[in-house]
Short mmCIF file of C-alpha atoms in Angstrom, two decimals:
data_model
loop_
_atom_site.label_atom_id
_atom_site.label_comp_id
_atom_site.label_asym_id
_atom_site.label_seq_id
_atom_site.Cartn_x
_atom_site.Cartn_y
_atom_site.Cartn_z
CA MET A 1 -13.88 -114.94 -133.21
CA ALA A 2 -10.84 -113.61 -135.04
CA ALA A 3 -10.49 -110.87 -132.45
CA ALA A 4 -10.40 -113.47 -129.71
CA VAL A 5 -7.54 -115.28 -131.40
CA LEU A 6 -5.43 -112.20 -131.97
CA VAL A 7 -5.94 -110.18 -128.78
CA PRO A 8 -5.34 -112.10 -125.57
CA VAL A 9 -6.95 -109.47 -123.32
CA VAL A 10 -10.42 -110.11 -124.78
CA LEU A 11 -12.16 -112.71 -122.65
CA THR A 12 -14.37 -114.27 -125.31
CA GLY A 13 -14.68 -114.16 -129.05
CA GLY A 14 -17.46 -113.08 -131.37
CA ASP A 15 -18.53 -109.51 -131.86
CA GLY A 16 -19.34 -108.59 -128.26
CA ASP A 17 -17.51 -105.47 -127.18
CA GLY A 18 -15.66 -107.28 -124.37
CA SER A 19 -15.95 -104.17 -122.19
CA ALA A 20 -19.16 -104.64 -120.26
CA GLY A 21 -17.51 -103.80 -116.98
CA GLU A 22 -14.94 -105.17 -114.57
CA ALA A 23 -14.93 -108.80 -113.51
CA ALA A 24 -17.14 -109.64 -110.59
CA PRO A 25 -15.37 -109.41 -107.22
CA ASP A 26 -13.58 -112.49 -106.02
CA GLY A 27 -16.16 -113.24 -103.36
CA GLY A 28 -13.72 -115.47 -101.50
CA VAL A 29 -13.28 -118.06 -104.24
CA SER A 30 -9.53 -117.41 -104.51
CA ALA A 31 -9.02 -119.30 -101.27
CA ALA A 32 -10.51 -122.44 -102.86
CA VAL A 33 -9.07 -122.00 -106.35
CA PRO A 34 -5.26 -122.18 -106.52
CA THR A 35 -3.30 -119.38 -108.12
CA GLU A 36 -2.38 -120.16 -111.69
CA THR A 37 1.31 -120.74 -112.32
CA ARG A 38 3.33 -120.54 -115.54
CA SER A 39 5.63 -123.39 -116.50
CA ALA A 40 9.21 -122.69 -117.51
CA ARG A 41 9.84 -123.17 -121.23
CA PRO A 42 12.68 -125.44 -122.28
CA PRO A 43 15.57 -123.51 -123.80
CA ASP A 44 16.39 -123.78 -127.46
CA ARG A 45 19.76 -125.05 -128.56
CA ASP A 46 22.56 -122.52 -128.68
CA MET A 47 22.04 -120.60 -131.92
CA GLN A 48 25.73 -119.90 -132.42
CA ALA A 49 26.51 -123.62 -132.25
CA ILE A 50 23.64 -124.35 -134.65
CA THR A 51 24.83 -121.68 -137.08
CA VAL A 52 28.41 -122.95 -137.05
CA ALA A 53 27.24 -126.54 -137.60
CA LEU A 54 25.04 -125.57 -140.54
CA ARG A 55 27.72 -123.45 -142.18
CA GLN A 56 30.06 -126.45 -142.17
CA LEU A 57 27.67 -128.70 -144.11
CA ASP A 58 27.96 -129.19 -147.84
CA PRO A 59 24.32 -129.43 -148.96
CA CYS A 60 25.29 -131.26 -152.15
CA LYS A 61 26.72 -134.11 -150.06
CA LEU A 62 23.29 -134.60 -148.51
CA LEU A 63 21.74 -135.58 -151.85
CA ASP A 64 21.80 -139.29 -152.68
CA VAL A 65 23.09 -139.18 -156.23
CA GLN A 66 24.16 -142.84 -156.22
CA GLY A 67 20.68 -143.87 -155.10
CA ALA A 68 19.11 -141.84 -157.91
CA ARG A 69 21.41 -143.42 -160.46
CA SER A 70 20.61 -146.91 -159.23
CA ARG A 71 16.89 -146.16 -159.55
CA GLY A 72 16.95 -145.24 -163.22
CA ALA A 73 18.61 -141.82 -163.51
CA PRO A 74 22.15 -142.73 -164.68
CA ASN A 75 23.10 -139.10 -165.36
CA ALA A 76 21.88 -137.69 -162.05
CA ALA A 77 24.06 -134.87 -160.77
CA THR A 78 24.11 -132.14 -158.14
CA ILE A 79 24.20 -128.41 -158.81
CA ALA A 80 24.90 -125.88 -156.06
CA THR A 81 22.20 -123.20 -156.18
CA GLY A 82 23.78 -121.12 -153.44
CA PRO A 83 26.49 -121.33 -150.79
CA HIS A 84 24.16 -123.39 -148.57
CA ALA A 85 21.69 -124.83 -151.07
CA CYS A 86 21.90 -127.53 -153.72
CA MET A 87 19.70 -129.57 -156.00
CA MET A 88 19.88 -132.97 -157.64
CA VAL A 89 18.80 -133.17 -161.29
CA VAL A 90 18.44 -135.98 -163.80
CA HIS A 91 21.11 -134.47 -166.03
CA PRO A 92 23.79 -131.79 -165.43
CA ASP A 93 22.41 -129.82 -168.41
CA TYR A 94 19.58 -128.61 -166.17
CA SER A 95 17.11 -125.95 -167.25
CA PRO A 96 14.49 -124.31 -165.00
CA ALA A 97 11.58 -126.49 -166.17
CA ASP A 98 13.32 -129.75 -165.20
CA GLU A 99 12.39 -131.97 -162.28
CA ASN A 100 14.65 -131.61 -159.24
CA VAL A 101 15.19 -132.52 -155.61
CA SER A 102 16.52 -129.57 -153.62
CA VAL A 103 18.02 -129.14 -150.17
CA ARG A 104 18.34 -125.88 -148.25
CA VAL A 105 20.46 -125.91 -145.11
CA GLY A 106 19.40 -123.64 -142.24
CA ALA A 107 15.97 -122.62 -143.51
CA LEU A 108 13.50 -121.02 -141.15
CA SER A 109 11.21 -123.68 -139.66
CA ASP A 110 9.36 -123.23 -136.37
CA HIS A 111 6.32 -124.47 -134.49
CA PHE A 112 4.02 -122.37 -136.67
CA SER A 113 5.15 -124.12 -139.87
CA ARG A 114 5.61 -127.59 -138.33
CA TYR A 115 2.01 -127.47 -137.02
CA SER A 116 0.74 -127.99 -140.59
CA MET A 117 3.21 -130.76 -141.39
CA ALA A 118 2.88 -134.45 -140.56
CA PRO A 119 5.48 -135.62 -138.02
CA ILE A 120 7.47 -138.59 -139.31
CA GLU A 121 10.52 -140.57 -138.27
CA LEU A 122 13.48 -140.93 -140.63
CA ASN A 123 16.24 -143.33 -139.60
CA GLY A 124 15.71 -142.52 -135.93
CA ALA A 125 15.42 -138.74 -136.38
CA ARG A 126 12.42 -136.46 -136.08
CA ALA A 127 11.17 -134.91 -139.32
CA TYR A 128 8.04 -133.39 -140.87
CA LEU A 129 6.37 -133.92 -144.24
CA TYR A 130 4.01 -131.75 -146.27
CA GLN A 131 2.50 -132.61 -149.65
CA GLN A 132 1.34 -129.84 -151.95
CA GLY A 133 -0.61 -130.31 -155.12
CA GLY A 134 -2.08 -128.46 -158.02
CA SER A 135 -3.43 -128.86 -161.52
CA ALA A 136 -0.02 -129.25 -163.10
CA ARG A 137 2.58 -130.33 -160.54
CA GLY A 138 3.57 -132.61 -157.72
CA HIS A 139 5.38 -131.07 -154.81
CA CYS A 140 6.56 -132.46 -151.48
CA ARG A 141 8.60 -130.98 -148.62
CA VAL A 142 10.42 -132.58 -145.70
CA ASP A 143 11.81 -130.53 -142.81
CA ILE A 144 14.50 -132.06 -140.59
CA PRO A 145 14.69 -129.79 -137.53
CA VAL A 146 18.00 -128.85 -135.93
CA SER A 147 16.62 -126.24 -133.49
CA PHE A 148 13.28 -124.76 -132.49
CA THR A 149 13.49 -122.40 -135.50
CA ARG A 150 15.89 -123.94 -138.05
CA ALA A 151 15.79 -127.00 -140.27
CA ILE A 152 17.40 -128.75 -143.20
CA VAL A 153 14.67 -128.65 -145.84
CA PHE A 154 14.24 -131.06 -148.75
CA GLU A 155 11.81 -130.46 -151.61
CA HIS A 156 10.92 -132.52 -154.66
CA GLU A 157 9.03 -130.81 -157.45
CA THR A 158 7.73 -132.11 -160.76
CA TYR A 159 5.56 -130.64 -163.48
CA ASP A 160 3.09 -133.49 -163.45
CA LYS A 161 0.78 -134.73 -160.71
CA ARG A 162 2.83 -137.66 -159.45
CA ASP A 163 3.03 -138.30 -155.74
CA VAL A 164 6.69 -137.55 -155.12
CA CYS A 165 6.58 -137.83 -151.32
CA PRO A 166 7.69 -141.49 -151.15
CA ALA A 167 10.78 -140.67 -153.20
CA LEU A 168 11.53 -137.57 -151.15
CA ARG A 169 11.26 -139.57 -147.92
CA ARG A 170 13.93 -141.91 -149.27
CA TYR A 171 16.25 -139.04 -150.16
CA ALA A 172 15.72 -137.27 -146.84
CA GLY A 173 16.18 -140.56 -144.99
CA ALA A 174 19.50 -141.14 -146.76
CA ALA A 175 20.59 -137.65 -145.70
CA VAL A 176 19.65 -138.37 -142.08
CA ALA A 177 21.89 -141.44 -142.15
CA LYS A 178 24.77 -139.26 -143.34
CA LEU A 179 24.03 -136.56 -140.76
CA GLY A 180 24.84 -139.04 -138.02
CA SER A 181 28.46 -138.14 -138.88
CA PRO A 182 28.26 -134.46 -139.87
CA ASP A 183 32.05 -134.01 -139.82
CA SER A 184 32.19 -136.16 -142.96
CA LEU A 185 29.96 -133.68 -144.81
CA THR A 186 32.06 -130.53 -144.58
CA ILE A 187 31.98 -128.00 -147.36
CA ASP A 188 35.01 -127.03 -149.45
CA ARG A 189 35.02 -123.29 -148.93
CA ASP A 190 37.65 -122.76 -151.62
CA THR A 191 35.23 -123.98 -154.30
CA ARG A 192 31.96 -122.66 -152.83
CA PRO A 193 32.05 -118.82 -152.74
CA PHE A 194 30.59 -117.16 -149.61
CA SER A 195 30.10 -120.53 -147.87
CA GLN A 196 32.16 -119.38 -144.89
CA TRP A 197 29.27 -117.06 -144.03
CA ASP A 198 25.63 -117.33 -143.17
CA GLY A 199 23.55 -114.37 -144.29
CA CYS A 200 22.56 -113.04 -140.87
CA SER A 201 26.09 -113.08 -139.45
CA PHE A 202 27.21 -111.32 -142.61
CA LEU A 203 24.47 -108.67 -142.64
CA SER A 204 24.99 -108.01 -138.93
CA GLN A 205 28.66 -107.24 -139.55
CA VAL A 206 27.81 -105.16 -142.61
CA LEU A 207 25.47 -103.03 -140.50
CA GLY A 208 28.01 -102.57 -137.73
CA GLN A 209 26.61 -100.63 -134.77
CA GLU A 210 23.26 -100.32 -136.56
CA ALA A 211 22.79 -104.08 -136.11
CA ASP A 212 21.56 -103.47 -132.56
CA MET A 213 18.42 -101.92 -134.07
CA TYR A 214 17.27 -105.21 -135.62
CA THR A 215 16.49 -108.84 -135.05
CA PHE A 216 17.73 -111.27 -137.72
CA GLN A 217 16.51 -114.53 -139.23
CA PRO A 218 17.11 -116.45 -142.48
CA HIS A 219 15.38 -114.93 -145.49
CA HIS A 220 11.93 -116.46 -145.83
CA ALA A 221 10.26 -114.61 -148.70
CA ASP A 222 8.78 -116.65 -151.54
CA GLY A 223 11.30 -117.58 -154.18
CA VAL A 224 14.40 -117.33 -152.01
CA ALA A 225 16.75 -120.02 -153.29
CA ASP A 226 19.15 -120.09 -150.32
CA PRO A 227 17.50 -118.67 -147.18
CA PHE A 228 20.48 -119.37 -144.87
CA SER A 229 22.82 -117.37 -147.12
CA GLY A 230 20.34 -114.49 -147.02
CA CYS A 231 18.79 -112.64 -144.12
CA ALA A 232 15.63 -110.73 -143.22
CA THR A 233 15.48 -108.17 -140.41
CA THR A 234 12.82 -106.74 -138.15
CA ASP A 235 13.16 -103.33 -136.56
CA LYS A 236 13.05 -103.63 -132.77
CA SER A 237 11.25 -100.29 -132.55
CA GLY A 238 8.35 -101.51 -134.70
CA LYS A 239 9.31 -99.74 -137.93
CA ALA A 240 7.69 -101.24 -141.03
CA GLU A 241 9.52 -104.43 -142.05
CA ALA A 242 9.24 -103.50 -145.72
CA THR A 243 12.04 -100.95 -145.44
CA THR A 244 14.41 -102.77 -143.07
CA PRO A 245 17.61 -104.21 -144.58
CA GLU A 246 17.45 -107.60 -146.32
CA LEU A 247 20.11 -109.71 -147.96
CA ASP A 248 19.74 -112.32 -150.70
CA VAL A 249 22.74 -114.34 -151.89
CA ARG A 250 22.38 -117.09 -154.47
CA TYR A 251 24.09 -118.64 -157.46
CA LYS A 252 22.38 -117.47 -160.62
CA GLU A 253 22.96 -116.61 -164.24
CA ALA A 254 24.39 -113.17 -164.84
CA PRO A 255 21.43 -110.77 -164.59
CA GLU A 256 20.38 -108.27 -167.21
CA PRO A 257 21.31 -104.71 -166.15
CA SER A 258 18.42 -103.02 -164.37
CA GLY A 259 18.46 -99.68 -162.62
CA GLN A 260 21.25 -97.16 -162.31
CA ALA A 261 24.80 -98.53 -162.58
CA ALA A 262 27.38 -97.37 -160.03
CA GLN A 263 30.99 -98.37 -159.52
CA ILE A 264 31.32 -99.38 -155.86
CA ALA A 265 34.39 -101.06 -154.34
CA GLY A 266 35.45 -102.40 -157.74
CA LYS A 267 32.05 -103.88 -158.64
CA THR A 268 29.27 -102.67 -160.90
CA VAL A 269 26.28 -102.27 -158.60
CA TYR A 270 22.82 -101.65 -160.01
CA LEU A 271 20.59 -99.47 -157.83
CA GLU A 272 16.88 -99.59 -158.54
CA GLN A 273 14.06 -97.87 -156.68
CA LEU A 274 11.00 -100.12 -156.48
CA GLY A 275 8.25 -98.19 -154.73
CA PRO A 276 9.33 -97.73 -151.08
CA LEU A 277 12.33 -100.04 -151.56
CA CYS A 278 15.72 -99.74 -153.18
CA GLU A 279 17.61 -102.80 -154.41
CA ALA A 280 21.37 -102.89 -154.79
CA THR A 281 22.36 -105.87 -156.96
CA TRP A 282 25.77 -106.99 -158.13
CA ASN A 283 27.69 -109.96 -159.50
CA ASN A 284 30.29 -110.76 -156.84
CA GLY A 285 32.16 -113.18 -159.10
CA PRO A 286 31.94 -116.71 -160.54
CA SER A 287 30.19 -119.31 -158.45
CA GLY A 288 32.24 -122.20 -159.80
CA VAL A 289 29.06 -123.92 -161.03
CA ARG A 290 29.32 -125.01 -164.66
CA ASN A 291 25.61 -124.85 -165.38
CA LYS A 292 24.86 -121.42 -166.91
CA TRP A 293 21.80 -120.87 -164.79
CA PHE A 294 23.92 -120.75 -161.62
CA ALA A 295 27.27 -119.45 -162.87
CA THR A 296 27.56 -116.22 -160.83
CA THR A 297 27.39 -115.30 -157.16
CA LEU A 298 24.59 -112.76 -157.08
CA PHE A 299 24.15 -110.39 -154.13
CA THR A 300 21.07 -108.24 -153.49
CA ILE A 301 20.68 -105.84 -150.58
CA THR A 302 17.28 -104.24 -150.14
CA THR A 303 16.47 -101.27 -147.93
CA GLY A 304 14.35 -98.15 -148.00
CA ASP A 305 16.88 -95.71 -149.49
CA CYS A 306 19.30 -96.03 -152.41
CA ASP A 307 22.05 -94.05 -150.69
CA VAL A 308 21.86 -96.45 -147.75
CA ALA A 309 21.76 -99.44 -150.11
CA ALA A 310 24.90 -98.18 -151.88
CA ARG A 311 26.69 -97.72 -148.55
CA LEU A 312 25.74 -101.21 -147.40
CA ALA A 313 26.81 -102.67 -150.76
CA GLU A 314 30.25 -101.12 -150.33
CA GLN A 315 30.57 -102.65 -146.86
CA ALA A 316 29.37 -106.01 -148.14
CA ILE A 317 31.78 -106.15 -151.08
CA SER A 318 34.69 -105.39 -148.76
CA LEU A 319 33.61 -107.99 -146.19
CA ALA A 320 32.52 -110.89 -148.43
CA GLY A 321 36.02 -112.39 -148.68
CA GLY A 322 36.48 -112.48 -144.91
CA LYS A 323 34.95 -114.73 -142.30
CA PRO A 324 32.60 -114.38 -139.31
CA SER A 325 33.96 -113.40 -135.93
CA HIS A 326 32.83 -116.72 -134.41
CA ALA A 327 33.88 -118.92 -137.34
CA ASP A 328 35.81 -121.34 -135.12
CA ALA A 329 33.18 -121.81 -132.41
CA GLN A 330 32.07 -125.32 -131.48
CA PRO A 331 29.28 -126.74 -133.67
CA GLN A 332 26.09 -128.32 -132.31
CA ARG A 333 26.43 -132.04 -131.72
CA PRO A 334 24.34 -134.10 -132.19
CA LEU A 335 22.73 -132.10 -134.94
CA LEU A 336 19.37 -133.87 -135.30
CA TYR A 337 16.56 -134.58 -132.83
CA GLY A 338 15.43 -138.01 -131.74
CA PRO A 339 11.83 -138.92 -132.62
CA ASP A 340 10.54 -138.17 -129.11
CA GLU A 341 12.58 -135.04 -128.36
CA ASN A 342 10.96 -131.64 -128.00
CA ASP A 343 11.94 -129.76 -131.17
CA THR A 344 9.56 -126.76 -130.85
CA GLY A 345 9.76 -125.71 -127.19
CA SER A 346 6.02 -126.33 -126.80
CA LEU A 347 4.80 -127.68 -123.47
CA GLY A 348 2.53 -130.73 -123.43
CA ALA A 349 -0.58 -130.36 -125.58
CA CYS A 350 0.50 -126.86 -126.61
CA VAL A 351 2.39 -128.61 -129.41
CA ASP A 352 -1.05 -129.09 -131.02
CA PHE A 353 -2.12 -125.45 -130.62
CA ARG A 354 -1.23 -122.65 -133.01
CA VAL A 355 -2.25 -119.02 -132.91
CA THR A 356 -1.28 -115.99 -134.95
CA GLY A 357 1.22 -114.00 -132.92
CA GLY A 358 2.86 -117.00 -131.27
CA ASN A 359 2.29 -119.65 -128.66
CA ALA A 360 4.36 -118.14 -125.86
CA ASP A 361 1.31 -117.77 -123.60
CA CYS A 362 0.04 -121.32 -124.15
CA GLU A 363 -0.06 -123.40 -120.98
CA PRO A 364 -1.13 -127.03 -120.60
CA TYR A 365 -4.15 -127.51 -118.37
CA GLN A 366 -3.48 -127.37 -114.63
CA GLU A 367 -6.06 -129.40 -112.71
CA VAL A 368 -8.21 -127.19 -110.45
CA PRO A 369 -11.39 -127.77 -108.44
CA VAL A 370 -14.73 -126.47 -109.67
CA PRO A 371 -16.82 -124.68 -107.01
CA GLU A 372 -20.32 -126.01 -106.46
CA ALA A 373 -22.41 -122.84 -106.81
CA PRO A 374 -22.87 -121.37 -110.33
CA ASP A 375 -22.04 -117.82 -109.22
CA GLN A 376 -18.86 -119.08 -107.56
CA ILE A 377 -17.86 -120.92 -110.74
CA LEU A 378 -18.17 -117.69 -112.73
CA LYS A 379 -16.10 -115.81 -110.17
CA ALA A 380 -13.47 -118.54 -110.00
CA ALA A 381 -13.07 -118.43 -113.78
CA GLY A 382 -12.05 -114.81 -113.39
CA VAL A 383 -9.36 -115.83 -110.88
CA ASN A 384 -7.86 -118.79 -112.75
CA ARG A 385 -8.37 -119.45 -116.46
CA HIS A 386 -7.91 -123.21 -115.94
CA VAL A 387 -11.30 -123.27 -114.19
CA GLN A 388 -12.83 -122.88 -117.66
CA CYS A 389 -11.10 -126.07 -118.80
CA ALA A 390 -12.17 -127.89 -115.66
CA VAL A 391 -15.83 -126.95 -116.21
CA PHE A 392 -15.83 -128.30 -119.79
CA LYS A 393 -13.24 -131.09 -119.68
CA GLU A 394 -15.49 -134.04 -118.85
CA ALA A 395 -18.13 -133.01 -121.37
CA VAL A 396 -15.75 -132.22 -124.24
CA GLN A 397 -13.81 -135.46 -123.87
CA GLY A 398 -16.99 -137.45 -123.36
CA VAL A 399 -18.54 -136.14 -126.59
CA PHE A 400 -15.55 -135.43 -128.87
CA GLY A 401 -13.12 -137.99 -127.46
CA THR A 402 -10.13 -138.15 -125.14
CA ALA A 403 -7.74 -137.18 -127.95
CA PHE A 404 -8.79 -133.58 -127.22
CA LYS A 405 -6.50 -132.13 -124.55
CA PRO A 406 -7.06 -128.80 -122.77
CA VAL A 407 -4.65 -125.86 -122.89
CA THR A 408 -5.04 -122.21 -121.95
CA TRP A 409 -4.04 -119.14 -123.93
CA GLY A 410 -4.95 -115.51 -123.29
CA GLU A 411 -8.10 -115.73 -121.19
CA HIS A 412 -9.42 -118.78 -122.99
CA CYS A 413 -9.37 -122.56 -122.74
CA TYR A 414 -8.89 -124.64 -125.89
CA PHE A 415 -9.17 -128.36 -126.53
CA VAL A 416 -6.71 -129.49 -129.19
CA GLU A 417 -5.92 -132.81 -130.85
CA PRO A 418 -2.86 -134.19 -132.67
CA GLU A 419 -4.38 -134.46 -136.16
CA HIS A 420 -5.18 -130.73 -136.26
CA VAL A 421 -8.61 -131.09 -137.85
CA LEU A 422 -10.68 -129.40 -135.12
CA THR A 423 -10.07 -126.93 -132.30
CA ILE A 424 -12.62 -126.31 -129.55
CA GLN A 425 -12.61 -123.03 -127.59
CA VAL A 426 -14.54 -122.75 -124.34
CA ASN A 427 -15.13 -119.90 -121.91
CA VAL A 428 -16.76 -119.33 -118.56
CA ASP A 429 -17.19 -115.56 -118.72
CA PRO A 430 -18.50 -113.50 -115.78
CA ARG A 431 -18.53 -110.20 -117.67
CA ASN A 432 -20.02 -110.22 -121.15
CA VAL A 433 -23.64 -110.35 -122.25
CA PRO A 434 -24.49 -113.40 -124.42
CA ASN A 435 -27.02 -111.47 -126.49
CA ASP A 436 -24.23 -109.19 -127.74
CA TYR A 437 -22.73 -111.95 -129.89
CA GLY A 438 -23.42 -112.88 -133.51
CA ASN A 439 -25.27 -109.66 -134.38
CA ARG A 440 -23.26 -108.76 -137.47
CA PRO A 441 -24.85 -110.22 -140.61
CA ASP A 442 -21.80 -109.18 -142.64
CA LEU A 443 -19.77 -111.71 -140.63
CA TYR A 444 -22.21 -114.32 -139.32
CA LEU A 445 -24.98 -116.58 -140.59
CA ASP A 446 -28.05 -118.26 -139.14
CA ARG A 447 -28.06 -116.51 -135.78
CA GLN A 448 -30.69 -118.17 -133.63
CA VAL A 449 -31.94 -117.94 -130.07
CA THR A 450 -32.54 -121.43 -128.77
CA ASP A 451 -32.84 -123.44 -125.57
CA ILE A 452 -30.14 -125.80 -124.29
CA ALA A 453 -30.88 -127.81 -121.13
CA GLY A 454 -33.44 -125.23 -120.06
CA LYS A 455 -31.19 -122.19 -120.58
CA PRO A 456 -31.43 -119.63 -123.41
CA ALA A 457 -28.54 -119.52 -125.85
CA VAL A 458 -27.42 -117.76 -129.03
CA THR A 459 -25.98 -119.89 -131.85
CA TYR A 460 -24.48 -118.81 -135.18
CA TRP A 461 -21.97 -119.69 -137.91
CA THR A 462 -19.26 -117.68 -139.61
CA LYS A 463 -19.85 -116.83 -143.28
CA ARG A 464 -17.64 -119.66 -144.53
CA ARG A 465 -19.15 -122.03 -141.98
CA GLU A 466 -15.74 -123.09 -140.70
CA HIS A 467 -16.71 -121.87 -137.23
CA PHE A 468 -19.78 -122.49 -135.07
CA ASP A 469 -20.48 -120.76 -131.75
CA ILE A 470 -22.84 -121.07 -128.81
CA TYR A 471 -23.20 -118.39 -126.14
CA LEU A 472 -25.48 -119.47 -123.29
CA SER A 473 -26.82 -117.52 -120.34
CA PRO A 474 -26.31 -119.46 -117.08
CA SER A 475 -28.65 -116.97 -115.34
CA GLY A 476 -31.47 -117.63 -117.81
CA ASP A 477 -31.43 -114.08 -119.22
CA LEU A 478 -29.52 -113.37 -122.44
CA SER A 479 -29.39 -109.66 -121.64
CA GLN A 480 -27.55 -110.17 -118.35
CA ARG A 481 -23.80 -110.36 -117.89
CA GLY A 482 -22.20 -113.78 -117.76
CA ASN A 483 -22.07 -116.49 -120.40
CA LEU A 484 -20.88 -119.97 -121.17
CA HIS A 485 -19.29 -120.30 -124.58
CA ILE A 486 -18.20 -123.10 -126.88
CA GLY A 487 -16.83 -122.50 -130.36
CA ILE A 488 -15.68 -125.22 -132.73
CA GLU A 489 -13.36 -124.39 -135.60
CA THR A 490 -12.18 -126.66 -138.39
CA LYS A 491 -8.50 -126.92 -139.38
CA ARG A 492 -6.87 -128.28 -142.51
CA GLY A 493 -5.21 -131.26 -140.85
CA ARG A 494 -1.57 -132.25 -141.13
CA GLY A 495 0.73 -133.14 -143.97
CA ARG A 496 -1.30 -132.24 -147.03
CA GLU A 497 -2.55 -129.12 -148.77
CA ALA A 498 -6.33 -128.96 -148.38
CA ASP A 499 -9.27 -126.59 -148.45
CA LEU A 500 -10.63 -125.52 -145.08
CA PRO A 501 -13.68 -127.73 -144.42
CA GLU A 502 -17.00 -126.55 -143.02
CA VAL A 503 -18.19 -127.45 -139.55
CA THR A 504 -20.70 -130.24 -140.10
CA PRO A 505 -24.22 -130.22 -138.63
CA GLU A 506 -23.17 -133.26 -136.61
CA GLN A 507 -20.24 -131.36 -135.08
CA ALA A 508 -22.52 -128.43 -134.26
CA GLN A 509 -24.89 -130.87 -132.56
CA GLN A 510 -21.98 -132.27 -130.57
CA ALA A 511 -21.14 -128.75 -129.38
CA SER A 512 -24.74 -128.41 -128.18
CA GLU A 513 -24.44 -131.74 -126.36
CA VAL A 514 -21.29 -130.52 -124.60
CA MET A 515 -23.07 -127.36 -123.50
CA ALA A 516 -26.06 -129.36 -122.25
CA HIS A 517 -23.76 -131.58 -120.16
CA VAL A 518 -22.04 -128.54 -118.64
CA VAL A 519 -25.34 -126.86 -117.78
CA GLN A 520 -26.78 -130.01 -116.23
CA LYS A 521 -23.69 -130.69 -114.12
CA HIS A 522 -22.71 -127.21 -112.99
CA PHE A 523 -25.48 -124.67 -113.72
CA SER A 524 -28.83 -126.40 -113.28
#
């Protein structure tokens, strides 16, 4: 089934070869089945306006220090951890093992990440919450979206197992109240080095004409303290991302020398080859933060070649004191989304669908008629993928519930629900042979040939039992082309870190009931 998720041109999942011949000829069904249309996607907010608005914010002003002091932390203080990142600590003499509440302005946050988070409302604004856990810590995250791909991110981390989400909701809610008047939260650029920049505008200007080779987004690697002040790139030609330029800017203690020292543009730059990558690192000057752990402004540029890294470091050192070309552009107003606004660009039920590679092809179900004759149904499914949803809709919603809404993606129909605990894939496939599926014991378990509503079918589970499939022959012969398929796949749900559950025997039985209903109504 993984192949079906990743490659839209494959009609059905499993381990069938998907190449058993061309689709059956139309046979006249196209006159009865309307042509599928694609809905226009809503545009995202203007990214320049978003970038300008985020650069203007002082992240430390978003942290409710007075609230923390009133709730039993009289020495609570803020410490800037980067030009666009800050944290609140119980005492200004912070050390890395101490509890903290952090905020990162302009972090990458899109539909893919929000899918796993629980949608919440904070003081009239849309937000998302995710609780992580472990043997030795409590950890909670709240994303407050400002575009389809950017957010203001709050995190609260402790080194015990307390539930810190209620406290973080309070802090994020207090920030939302302040963000109703973002002009009162402007940053003092004279005391916050590099705050006039965001990392991607900066790296683009450092690269000059070479910038046209890349796409840019905030740095999103693990451990990045200030993603908006950094930047990751992707080569438009498909070159390996590992060697494309990256920028990391943060406030940090002065690093120990590592690599080869070089004097570049008045700075000591350390160049270090790390496998296929070369890092150029330098102290660009004091950060203005009194805490020793964040006392310097540390720059790191990573690329595939040390000569290139040195050249880019020279450009960066010369440019860092300047300002972006669009520094005075109009900022986005209002900055936050209302609780019912579309903050991902997803259409309808596609907001509850997520696939590796992106949701761009996802389309909410378009109601279509189902032909009466079984052979015409199979042919119609090859003309319009929504026919597959129409064939299964009544049965799926009758058995699993009306919370499941149909969408199409690739050549499939999916039924999705807002809690993200189960996804149902269905297919009406005129091409592939049902007996070709589930034949790989290295991938699948308990393959059986059974009878459903008088028709032969193949059933099997994936090795981890998080996926159960049925492929049925509507013709009554498993070796002939054409199949009806239902696959049910468990998800982790929203808002909390969890292990992937197994499909239960009851859910597998429900899938069989759906198939029986479909056969009895359309293929008997």
